[in-house]
mmCIF file of C-alpha atoms in Angstrom:
data_model
loop_
_atom_site.group_PDB
_atom_site.id
_atom_site.type_symbol
_atom_site.label_atom_id
_atom_site.label_comp_id
_atom_site.label_asym_id
_atom_site.label_seq_id
_atom_site.Cartn_x
_atom_site.Cartn_y
_atom_site.Cartn_z
ATOM 1 C CA MET A 1 124.059 -63.335 -21.848
ATOM 2 C CA ILE A 2 125.296 -63.329 -18.277
ATOM 3 C CA VAL A 3 127.077 -60.001 -18.379
ATOM 4 C CA ASN A 4 125.306 -56.799 -19.285
ATOM 5 C CA VAL A 5 127.280 -55.236 -22.144
ATOM 6 C CA LYS A 6 125.589 -51.846 -21.936
ATOM 7 C CA ARG A 7 127.771 -48.927 -20.893
ATOM 8 C CA LYS A 8 127.549 -48.093 -17.213
ATOM 9 C CA PRO A 9 128.737 -45.042 -15.286
ATOM 10 C CA VAL A 10 132.461 -45.077 -14.532
ATOM 11 C CA ALA A 11 133.083 -47.364 -11.573
ATOM 12 C CA LEU A 12 135.841 -46.508 -9.127
ATOM 13 C CA SER A 13 138.609 -49.076 -8.927
ATOM 14 C CA ALA A 14 138.747 -48.794 -5.157
ATOM 15 C CA ALA A 15 135.011 -49.471 -4.893
ATOM 16 C CA MET A 16 135.265 -52.446 -7.171
ATOM 17 C CA MET A 17 138.143 -53.974 -5.247
ATOM 18 C CA LEU A 18 136.351 -53.286 -1.938
ATOM 19 C CA LEU A 19 133.308 -55.143 -3.256
ATOM 20 C CA TYR A 20 135.583 -57.970 -4.326
ATOM 21 C CA MET A 21 137.118 -58.233 -0.860
ATOM 22 C CA LEU A 22 133.718 -58.032 0.886
ATOM 23 C CA LEU A 23 132.483 -60.863 -1.288
ATOM 24 C CA LEU A 24 135.480 -63.008 -0.399
ATOM 25 C CA LEU A 25 134.979 -62.282 3.300
ATOM 26 C CA ARG A 26 131.355 -63.487 3.082
ATOM 27 C CA LEU A 27 132.222 -66.865 1.569
ATOM 28 C CA PRO A 28 130.892 -69.947 3.410
ATOM 29 C CA ALA A 29 133.160 -71.050 6.234
ATOM 30 C CA SER A 30 133.440 -74.545 4.766
ATOM 31 C CA ALA A 31 134.915 -73.257 1.507
ATOM 32 C CA GLU A 32 138.656 -73.205 1.073
ATOM 33 C CA PRO A 33 139.596 -69.511 0.678
ATOM 34 C CA ALA A 34 142.375 -70.023 -1.881
ATOM 35 C CA GLY A 35 140.308 -72.311 -4.102
ATOM 36 C CA GLU A 36 137.231 -70.123 -3.794
ATOM 37 C CA GLU A 37 139.205 -67.008 -4.623
ATOM 38 C CA ASP A 38 140.637 -68.713 -7.711
ATOM 39 C CA GLU A 39 137.156 -69.744 -8.807
ATOM 40 C CA ILE A 40 135.812 -66.207 -8.436
ATOM 41 C CA HIS A 41 138.820 -64.847 -10.303
ATOM 42 C CA ALA A 42 138.146 -67.313 -13.149
ATOM 43 C CA LEU A 43 134.469 -66.299 -13.280
ATOM 44 C CA LEU A 44 135.350 -62.608 -13.498
ATOM 45 C CA GLU A 45 137.958 -63.299 -16.176
ATOM 46 C CA LYS A 46 135.429 -65.237 -18.256
ATOM 47 C CA SER A 47 132.890 -62.427 -17.972
ATOM 48 C CA LEU A 48 135.548 -60.017 -19.224
ATOM 49 C CA SER A 49 136.334 -62.349 -22.136
ATOM 50 C CA VAL A 50 132.655 -62.493 -23.086
ATOM 51 C CA ILE A 51 132.545 -58.708 -23.388
ATOM 52 C CA GLU A 52 135.774 -58.537 -25.409
ATOM 53 C CA ILE A 53 134.916 -61.401 -27.769
ATOM 54 C CA ASP A 54 131.509 -59.798 -28.323
ATOM 55 C CA LYS A 55 133.372 -56.723 -29.594
ATOM 56 C CA GLU A 56 135.312 -58.920 -32.006
ATOM 57 C CA ILE A 57 132.040 -60.404 -33.248
ATOM 58 C CA VAL A 58 130.717 -56.892 -33.929
ATOM 59 C CA ARG A 59 133.947 -56.019 -35.768
ATOM 60 C CA ILE A 60 133.854 -59.192 -37.876
ATOM 61 C CA GLN A 61 130.160 -58.679 -38.634
ATOM 62 C CA ALA A 62 130.938 -55.155 -39.878
ATOM 63 C CA GLN A 63 133.781 -56.548 -42.001
ATOM 64 C CA LYS A 64 131.419 -59.145 -43.440
ATOM 65 C CA GLU A 65 128.866 -56.486 -44.355
ATOM 66 C CA ARG A 66 131.577 -54.385 -46.061
ATOM 67 C CA LEU A 67 132.709 -57.390 -48.087
ATOM 68 C CA LEU A 68 129.140 -58.202 -49.110
ATOM 69 C CA LEU A 69 128.634 -54.597 -50.225
ATOM 70 C CA GLU A 70 131.903 -54.636 -52.186
ATOM 71 C CA MET A 71 130.928 -57.914 -53.847
ATOM 72 C CA THR A 72 127.492 -56.574 -54.771
ATOM 73 C CA ASP A 73 129.057 -53.471 -56.331
ATOM 74 C CA ALA A 74 131.652 -55.605 -58.123
ATOM 75 C CA GLU A 75 128.967 -57.902 -59.540
ATOM 76 C CA LYS A 76 127.005 -54.895 -60.841
ATOM 77 C CA GLU A 77 130.159 -53.446 -62.422
ATOM 78 C CA LEU A 78 130.987 -56.770 -64.050
ATOM 79 C CA GLY A 79 127.452 -56.981 -65.428
ATOM 80 C CA LEU A 80 127.892 -53.576 -67.101
ATOM 81 C CA GLN A 81 131.323 -54.575 -68.412
ATOM 82 C CA GLU A 82 129.907 -57.765 -69.912
ATOM 83 C CA GLN A 83 127.304 -55.725 -71.823
ATOM 84 C CA LEU A 84 129.940 -53.278 -73.093
ATOM 85 C CA ILE A 85 132.448 -55.935 -74.027
ATOM 86 C CA SER A 86 129.859 -57.846 -76.014
ATOM 87 C CA ASP A 87 129.707 -54.975 -78.521
ATOM 88 C CA LYS A 88 133.488 -54.549 -78.510
ATOM 89 C CA GLN A 89 133.955 -58.273 -79.014
ATOM 90 C CA GLU A 90 131.843 -58.169 -82.159
ATOM 91 C CA GLU A 91 133.817 -55.194 -83.508
ATOM 92 C CA ALA A 92 137.148 -56.837 -82.670
ATOM 93 C CA GLY A 93 135.970 -60.042 -84.302
ATOM 94 C CA ARG A 94 135.171 -58.197 -87.534
ATOM 95 C CA VAL A 95 138.656 -56.641 -87.575
ATOM 96 C CA VAL A 96 140.409 -59.974 -86.969
ATOM 97 C CA ARG A 97 138.299 -61.718 -89.626
ATOM 98 C CA ALA A 98 139.052 -58.937 -92.099
ATOM 99 C CA TYR A 99 142.806 -59.552 -91.770
ATOM 100 C CA TYR A 100 142.426 -63.323 -91.729
ATOM 101 C CA MET A 101 140.188 -63.367 -94.848
ATOM 102 C CA GLY A 102 142.428 -60.928 -96.723
ATOM 103 C CA GLU A 103 139.891 -58.090 -96.681
ATOM 104 C CA ARG A 104 142.646 -55.646 -95.713
ATOM 105 C CA ASP A 105 144.886 -56.675 -98.643
ATOM 106 C CA PHE A 106 143.519 -53.790 -100.679
ATOM 107 C CA VAL A 107 145.429 -51.405 -98.420
ATOM 108 C CA LEU A 108 148.749 -52.962 -99.429
ATOM 109 C CA THR A 109 147.646 -53.122 -103.062
ATOM 110 C CA ALA A 110 146.755 -49.433 -103.045
ATOM 111 C CA LEU A 111 150.103 -48.519 -101.533
ATOM 112 C CA LEU A 112 151.926 -50.436 -104.273
ATOM 113 C CA SER A 113 149.942 -49.004 -107.162
ATOM 114 C CA PHE A 114 150.507 -45.272 -106.836
ATOM 115 C CA ASN A 115 151.264 -43.121 -109.850
ATOM 116 C CA SER A 116 152.726 -40.115 -108.056
ATOM 117 C CA ILE A 117 154.210 -39.039 -104.750
ATOM 118 C CA SER A 118 151.098 -37.065 -103.860
ATOM 119 C CA GLU A 119 148.959 -40.140 -104.568
ATOM 120 C CA LEU A 120 151.274 -42.255 -102.387
ATOM 121 C CA LEU A 121 150.989 -39.766 -99.534
ATOM 122 C CA GLN A 122 147.224 -39.838 -99.936
ATOM 123 C CA MET A 123 147.221 -43.622 -99.819
ATOM 124 C CA LEU A 124 149.469 -43.586 -96.703
ATOM 125 C CA ASP A 125 147.072 -41.248 -94.902
ATOM 126 C CA TYR A 126 144.159 -43.472 -95.867
ATOM 127 C CA ALA A 127 145.992 -46.619 -94.726
ATOM 128 C CA GLU A 128 146.956 -44.975 -91.428
ATOM 129 C CA ILE A 129 143.324 -44.088 -90.718
ATOM 130 C CA ILE A 130 142.197 -47.682 -91.366
ATOM 131 C CA LEU A 131 145.016 -49.311 -89.397
ATOM 132 C CA THR A 132 144.743 -46.831 -86.512
ATOM 133 C CA ASN A 133 141.019 -47.461 -86.229
ATOM 134 C CA ASP A 134 141.584 -51.227 -86.318
ATOM 135 C CA LYS A 135 144.252 -50.924 -83.632
ATOM 136 C CA ARG A 136 142.015 -48.721 -81.491
ATOM 137 C CA THR A 137 139.200 -51.264 -81.740
ATOM 138 C CA LEU A 138 141.444 -54.170 -80.765
ATOM 139 C CA ASN A 139 143.139 -52.244 -77.934
ATOM 140 C CA SER A 140 139.772 -51.144 -76.545
ATOM 141 C CA TYR A 141 138.535 -54.726 -76.533
ATOM 142 C CA THR A 142 141.783 -55.949 -74.929
ATOM 143 C CA ARG A 143 141.597 -53.332 -72.150
ATOM 144 C CA GLN A 144 137.999 -54.109 -71.357
ATOM 145 C CA TYR A 145 138.654 -57.843 -71.448
ATOM 146 C CA ARG A 146 141.586 -57.499 -69.032
ATOM 147 C CA SER A 147 139.555 -55.205 -66.805
ATOM 148 C CA MET A 148 136.719 -57.705 -66.684
ATOM 149 C CA LYS A 149 139.154 -60.560 -66.001
ATOM 150 C CA GLU A 150 140.704 -58.565 -63.118
ATOM 151 C CA GLY A 151 137.200 -57.844 -61.859
ATOM 152 C CA TYR A 152 136.381 -61.552 -61.725
ATOM 153 C CA SER A 153 139.705 -62.281 -59.968
ATOM 154 C CA LEU A 154 138.947 -59.581 -57.387
ATOM 155 C CA LEU A 155 135.443 -60.945 -56.907
ATOM 156 C CA GLU A 156 136.856 -64.434 -56.369
ATOM 157 C CA LYS A 157 139.348 -63.035 -53.846
ATOM 158 C CA ARG A 158 136.574 -61.208 -51.987
ATOM 159 C CA SER A 159 134.516 -64.402 -51.990
ATOM 160 C CA LYS A 160 137.376 -66.304 -50.325
ATOM 161 C CA GLU A 161 137.823 -63.481 -47.802
ATOM 162 C CA LEU A 162 134.114 -63.636 -47.062
ATOM 163 C CA ASP A 163 134.358 -67.386 -46.408
ATOM 164 C CA GLU A 164 137.264 -66.797 -44.017
ATOM 165 C CA VAL A 165 135.406 -63.978 -42.255
ATOM 166 C CA GLU A 166 132.323 -66.172 -41.912
ATOM 167 C CA GLN A 167 134.449 -68.920 -40.341
ATOM 168 C CA GLN A 168 135.959 -66.401 -37.914
ATOM 169 C CA LEU A 169 132.498 -65.107 -37.072
ATOM 170 C CA GLN A 170 131.157 -68.569 -36.301
ATOM 171 C CA LEU A 171 134.271 -69.419 -34.280
ATOM 172 C CA GLN A 172 133.935 -66.336 -32.063
ATOM 173 C CA LYS A 173 130.191 -66.886 -31.640
ATOM 174 C CA SER A 174 130.899 -70.454 -30.530
ATOM 175 C CA ARG A 175 133.506 -69.192 -28.057
ATOM 176 C CA VAL A 176 131.051 -66.728 -26.530
ATOM 177 C CA LEU A 177 128.307 -69.328 -26.261
ATOM 178 C CA ALA A 178 130.698 -71.774 -24.592
ATOM 179 C CA LEU A 179 131.854 -69.130 -22.095
ATOM 180 C CA GLU A 180 128.276 -68.090 -21.313
ATOM 181 C CA LYS A 181 127.331 -71.731 -20.774
ATOM 182 C CA GLN A 182 130.259 -72.200 -18.404
ATOM 183 C CA LEU A 183 129.287 -69.063 -16.483
ATOM 184 C CA ASP A 184 125.680 -70.244 -16.212
ATOM 185 C CA GLU A 185 126.742 -73.662 -14.954
ATOM 186 C CA GLN A 186 129.196 -72.233 -12.430
ATOM 187 C CA LEU A 187 126.748 -69.637 -11.104
ATOM 188 C CA ASN A 188 123.800 -72.042 -10.873
ATOM 189 C CA GLY A 189 123.090 -73.010 -7.304
ATOM 190 C CA ARG A 190 125.485 -70.514 -5.753
ATOM 191 C CA SER A 191 124.002 -68.531 -2.910
ATOM 192 C CA ASP A 192 126.202 -65.564 -3.877
ATOM 193 C CA ALA A 193 125.303 -65.665 -7.597
ATOM 194 C CA ASP A 194 123.674 -62.218 -7.555
ATOM 195 C CA ARG A 195 126.666 -60.652 -5.859
ATOM 196 C CA LEU A 196 128.971 -62.326 -8.368
ATOM 197 C CA ARG A 197 126.922 -60.939 -11.262
ATOM 198 C CA LEU A 198 127.177 -57.503 -9.692
ATOM 199 C CA LEU A 199 130.927 -57.925 -9.368
ATOM 200 C CA MET A 200 131.163 -59.028 -13.017
ATOM 201 C CA ASN A 201 129.258 -55.947 -14.119
ATOM 202 C CA GLU A 202 131.496 -53.732 -11.976
ATOM 203 C CA LEU A 203 134.631 -55.237 -13.491
ATOM 204 C CA THR A 204 133.456 -55.075 -17.113
ATOM 205 C CA SER A 205 132.153 -51.539 -16.615
ATOM 206 C CA PHE A 206 135.460 -50.419 -15.090
ATOM 207 C CA TRP A 207 137.402 -52.086 -17.910
ATOM 208 C CA GLU A 208 135.293 -50.507 -20.646
ATOM 209 C CA THR A 209 135.151 -47.012 -19.184
ATOM 210 C CA ALA A 210 138.653 -46.716 -17.739
ATOM 211 C CA GLY A 211 140.785 -49.838 -18.217
ATOM 212 C CA MET A 212 140.804 -50.056 -22.001
ATOM 213 C CA ASN A 213 141.519 -46.352 -22.260
ATOM 214 C CA GLU A 214 144.483 -46.767 -19.893
ATOM 215 C CA VAL A 215 145.879 -49.684 -21.922
ATOM 216 C CA LYS A 216 145.528 -47.707 -25.137
ATOM 217 C CA GLN A 217 147.312 -44.734 -23.600
ATOM 218 C CA TYR A 218 150.328 -46.946 -22.915
ATOM 219 C CA PHE A 219 150.232 -48.523 -26.378
ATOM 220 C CA ARG A 220 149.817 -45.124 -28.038
ATOM 221 C CA ALA A 221 152.772 -43.710 -26.096
ATOM 222 C CA LEU A 222 154.854 -46.800 -26.927
ATOM 223 C CA SER A 223 154.030 -46.537 -30.619
ATOM 224 C CA LYS A 224 155.099 -42.902 -30.676
ATOM 225 C CA ALA A 225 158.298 -43.661 -28.739
ATOM 226 C CA MET A 226 159.257 -46.513 -31.086
ATOM 227 C CA ARG A 227 159.261 -44.063 -33.968
ATOM 228 C CA GLN A 228 161.947 -42.097 -32.097
ATOM 229 C CA LEU A 229 164.002 -45.169 -31.193
ATOM 230 C CA PRO A 230 166.145 -45.319 -34.400
ATOM 231 C CA GLY A 231 167.264 -41.709 -33.860
ATOM 232 C CA TRP A 232 168.076 -42.449 -30.223
ATOM 233 C CA VAL A 233 170.221 -45.448 -31.283
ATOM 234 C CA GLN A 234 172.104 -43.213 -33.726
ATOM 235 C CA GLU A 235 172.807 -40.721 -30.938
ATOM 236 C CA ASN A 236 174.036 -43.467 -28.604
ATOM 237 C CA LYS A 237 176.852 -45.032 -30.624
ATOM 238 C CA GLN A 238 177.802 -47.377 -27.765
ATOM 239 C CA LEU A 239 174.648 -49.365 -28.520
ATOM 240 C CA LEU A 240 175.839 -50.241 -32.034
ATOM 241 C CA GLU A 241 178.694 -52.699 -32.633
ATOM 242 C CA ILE A 242 180.167 -53.149 -36.124
ATOM 243 C CA LYS A 243 182.267 -56.151 -37.174
ATOM 244 C CA GLY A 244 182.913 -56.174 -40.896
ATOM 245 C CA PHE A 245 179.506 -56.230 -42.542
ATOM 246 C CA GLN A 246 177.724 -57.418 -39.381
ATOM 247 C CA TYR A 247 175.976 -54.918 -37.117
ATOM 248 C CA THR A 248 174.610 -55.594 -33.641
ATOM 249 C CA ILE A 249 172.370 -53.285 -31.643
ATOM 250 C CA THR A 250 172.345 -54.026 -27.899
ATOM 251 C CA VAL A 251 169.749 -52.216 -25.804
ATOM 252 C CA PRO A 252 169.929 -52.796 -22.028
ATOM 253 C CA GLU A 253 166.530 -52.648 -20.350
ATOM 254 C CA ASP A 254 167.670 -49.827 -18.020
ATOM 255 C CA ASP A 255 168.689 -47.693 -21.018
ATOM 256 C CA LEU A 256 165.395 -48.410 -22.784
ATOM 257 C CA ASN A 257 163.396 -47.475 -19.681
ATOM 258 C CA SER A 258 165.334 -44.213 -19.381
ATOM 259 C CA PHE A 259 164.668 -43.452 -23.043
ATOM 260 C CA LEU A 260 160.943 -44.118 -22.655
ATOM 261 C CA ARG A 261 160.687 -41.884 -19.591
ATOM 262 C CA GLU A 262 162.302 -39.091 -21.574
ATOM 263 C CA GLN A 263 159.619 -39.549 -24.228
ATOM 264 C CA ASN A 264 156.556 -39.581 -21.990
ATOM 265 C CA ASP A 265 155.850 -39.133 -18.260
ATOM 266 C CA ILE A 266 153.451 -42.091 -18.402
ATOM 267 C CA PHE A 267 156.485 -44.404 -18.366
ATOM 268 C CA HIS A 268 157.658 -43.202 -14.940
ATOM 269 C CA ASN A 269 155.327 -45.851 -13.533
ATOM 270 C CA PHE A 270 156.094 -48.395 -16.248
ATOM 271 C CA SER A 271 159.133 -50.562 -16.974
ATOM 272 C CA PHE A 272 160.436 -53.111 -19.489
ATOM 273 C CA THR A 273 162.388 -56.288 -18.763
ATOM 274 C CA PHE A 274 164.050 -58.695 -21.231
ATOM 275 C CA GLU A 275 164.428 -62.352 -20.371
ATOM 276 C CA ASP A 276 164.387 -65.735 -22.149
ATOM 277 C CA GLY A 277 163.114 -64.487 -25.502
ATOM 278 C CA LYS A 278 160.325 -62.495 -23.892
ATOM 279 C CA VAL A 279 159.761 -58.827 -23.221
ATOM 280 C CA THR A 280 157.575 -57.862 -20.284
ATOM 281 C CA ALA A 281 156.212 -54.378 -19.717
ATOM 282 C CA GLN A 282 154.297 -53.567 -16.564
ATOM 283 C CA GLY A 283 153.217 -50.623 -14.507
ATOM 284 C CA ASN A 284 150.399 -49.198 -12.422
ATOM 285 C CA ARG A 285 148.622 -45.893 -12.150
ATOM 286 C CA ASP A 286 145.329 -44.764 -10.583
ATOM 287 C CA ASN A 287 144.700 -48.230 -9.076
ATOM 288 C CA MET A 288 145.090 -49.831 -12.499
ATOM 289 C CA GLU A 289 147.844 -52.346 -13.084
ATOM 290 C CA ILE A 290 148.842 -53.264 -16.646
ATOM 291 C CA ARG A 291 151.136 -56.139 -17.566
ATOM 292 C CA VAL A 292 152.030 -56.966 -21.163
ATOM 293 C CA THR A 293 154.175 -59.935 -22.165
ATOM 294 C CA GLY A 294 155.233 -60.493 -25.753
ATOM 295 C CA HIS A 295 157.988 -61.298 -28.202
ATOM 296 C CA TYR A 296 159.599 -59.855 -31.318
ATOM 297 C CA THR A 297 159.830 -61.467 -34.739
ATOM 298 C CA ILE A 298 161.615 -60.472 -37.939
ATOM 299 C CA GLU A 299 159.158 -59.559 -40.681
ATOM 300 C CA ASN A 300 160.038 -58.704 -44.287
ATOM 301 C CA GLU A 301 156.607 -57.743 -45.609
ATOM 302 C CA PRO A 302 155.573 -55.082 -46.322
ATOM 303 C CA LYS A 303 159.058 -54.004 -45.187
ATOM 304 C CA ASN A 304 161.869 -55.377 -43.068
ATOM 305 C CA GLY A 305 161.321 -54.729 -39.394
ATOM 306 C CA ILE A 306 161.142 -56.159 -35.887
ATOM 307 C CA MET A 307 157.492 -56.565 -34.995
ATOM 308 C CA PHE A 308 156.076 -56.897 -31.481
ATOM 309 C CA HIS A 309 153.443 -59.557 -30.729
ATOM 310 C CA VAL A 310 151.347 -59.503 -27.558
ATOM 311 C CA ASP A 311 151.292 -62.939 -25.932
ATOM 312 C CA GLU A 312 149.552 -61.921 -22.717
ATOM 313 C CA LEU A 313 147.725 -58.833 -21.504
ATOM 314 C CA LEU A 314 146.725 -58.535 -17.846
ATOM 315 C CA PHE A 315 144.552 -55.808 -16.409
ATOM 316 C CA ASN A 316 144.465 -55.757 -12.599
ATOM 317 C CA GLY A 317 145.444 -59.433 -12.721
ATOM 318 C CA PHE A 318 142.736 -60.427 -15.221
ATOM 319 C CA SER A 319 143.846 -61.897 -18.531
ATOM 320 C CA LEU A 320 142.283 -60.407 -21.674
ATOM 321 C CA PRO A 321 141.473 -62.734 -24.616
ATOM 322 C CA ASP A 322 143.464 -63.065 -27.823
ATOM 323 C CA THR A 323 140.920 -60.921 -29.697
ATOM 324 C CA THR A 324 141.818 -57.917 -27.532
ATOM 325 C CA ARG A 325 145.537 -58.509 -27.985
ATOM 326 C CA SER A 326 145.165 -58.862 -31.737
ATOM 327 C CA ALA A 327 143.085 -55.677 -31.984
ATOM 328 C CA LEU A 328 145.763 -53.712 -30.098
ATOM 329 C CA GLU A 329 148.501 -55.080 -32.386
ATOM 330 C CA LYS A 330 146.551 -53.934 -35.433
ATOM 331 C CA GLU A 331 145.784 -50.497 -34.008
ATOM 332 C CA PHE A 332 149.260 -49.652 -32.697
ATOM 333 C CA ASP A 333 152.534 -50.236 -34.526
ATOM 334 C CA LEU A 334 155.206 -51.113 -31.959
ATOM 335 C CA GLY A 335 157.695 -52.232 -34.602
ATOM 336 C CA PHE A 336 161.330 -51.195 -34.949
ATOM 337 C CA TYR A 337 162.645 -50.509 -38.479
ATOM 338 C CA PRO A 338 166.460 -50.693 -38.914
ATOM 339 C CA ASP A 339 166.499 -48.829 -42.241
ATOM 340 C CA LEU A 340 165.524 -45.717 -40.277
ATOM 341 C CA ILE A 341 168.992 -45.929 -38.687
ATOM 342 C CA VAL A 342 170.884 -46.670 -41.918
ATOM 343 C CA SER A 343 168.949 -47.171 -45.164
ATOM 344 C CA PHE A 344 171.052 -50.128 -46.348
ATOM 345 C CA LEU A 345 170.588 -52.239 -43.193
ATOM 346 C CA LYS A 346 168.078 -55.000 -42.529
ATOM 347 C CA ALA A 347 167.314 -57.051 -39.413
ATOM 348 C CA ASN A 348 168.243 -60.756 -39.437
ATOM 349 C CA GLU A 349 167.843 -61.830 -35.830
ATOM 350 C CA VAL A 350 166.397 -60.598 -32.554
ATOM 351 C CA ASP A 351 166.857 -62.010 -29.071
ATOM 352 C CA MET A 352 166.058 -61.040 -25.490
ATOM 353 C CA LYS A 353 167.914 -62.369 -22.462
ATOM 354 C CA ASP A 354 169.820 -61.276 -19.383
ATOM 355 C CA GLY A 355 168.180 -57.853 -19.391
ATOM 356 C CA GLU A 356 169.187 -56.982 -22.963
ATOM 357 C CA LEU A 357 167.534 -56.730 -26.361
ATOM 358 C CA LYS A 358 169.937 -57.743 -29.157
ATOM 359 C CA ILE A 359 169.253 -57.063 -32.811
ATOM 360 C CA LYS A 360 171.590 -58.440 -35.473
ATOM 361 C CA LEU A 361 171.689 -56.586 -38.786
ATOM 362 C CA SER A 362 173.333 -57.027 -42.160
ATOM 363 C CA LEU A 363 173.580 -55.194 -45.467
ATOM 364 C CA LYS A 364 170.629 -55.360 -47.831
ATOM 365 C CA LEU A 365 171.506 -57.346 -50.935
#
């Protein structure tokens, strides 16, 4: 692998950028600065992607191992159930055959041939014992059979999940190999290859020790603020328009930015903009610039809400791969849930344009 994935001491952003600039200044005179700078930027971005996709491979590998362990346990449990149900099946079979062959007719005959009330009560007790025992035997077999059937269904489901995970694993491994090959080919023959490798290591080290933590701080603060957003909308009635049974929430970007800054000081250097169906959030702090572009969709499972999807994540101008974006989406819930404003409302439509976020709601049917 081109890039060393081992943890390094925290690298200073200023030092990293200084090294970057020094490298650009030492480019051959014949090279076109703009094109050369773009090429170096692409190399650094690929090295960052290698590191991030490697993390996804580790995560998928761990998921695969968990599934294999679950399947092994399930297979052992099913083996025990098959042994137990074999005995129950024989008992249940004897009960069913007894009724089918008329071997339980004597119970009815006894009940119809009593000579006294006390004898009838005795016969009823006797019949109840027999019938209850038969019912218990059949119910026990039925429960175990259903349990075993559910176990096989779960095992089949896990097997399909394992196939999907294996496909994901191979896909990400192929992506890493392709990126590493590209890096090798692009670095081969370059007189500044060693300096570029050093720069790659500086960038990946800075991202892993400081950059990712900074991104997560923003996402964590956003997730917490979104939980307060329904209450804020309720307090600001001017944001909610009601026409008959149709409700519209309109959130101007300036109002949203003010709300966020009230929630956390981290947003004093961060701002949201809404335009053409996209939401963009960007800011900088401690020589780290974060830019997130995404969109909202209406989701109804597991509950109705407006869910945020990260389309692009830039750190100091370097684009992070889809695996990083997906991991952040899974870790932090940036959704907005209308039923936290009024329990009988659900979201039908969401749009972003001209500096406003518009959410159309209706009554739950």
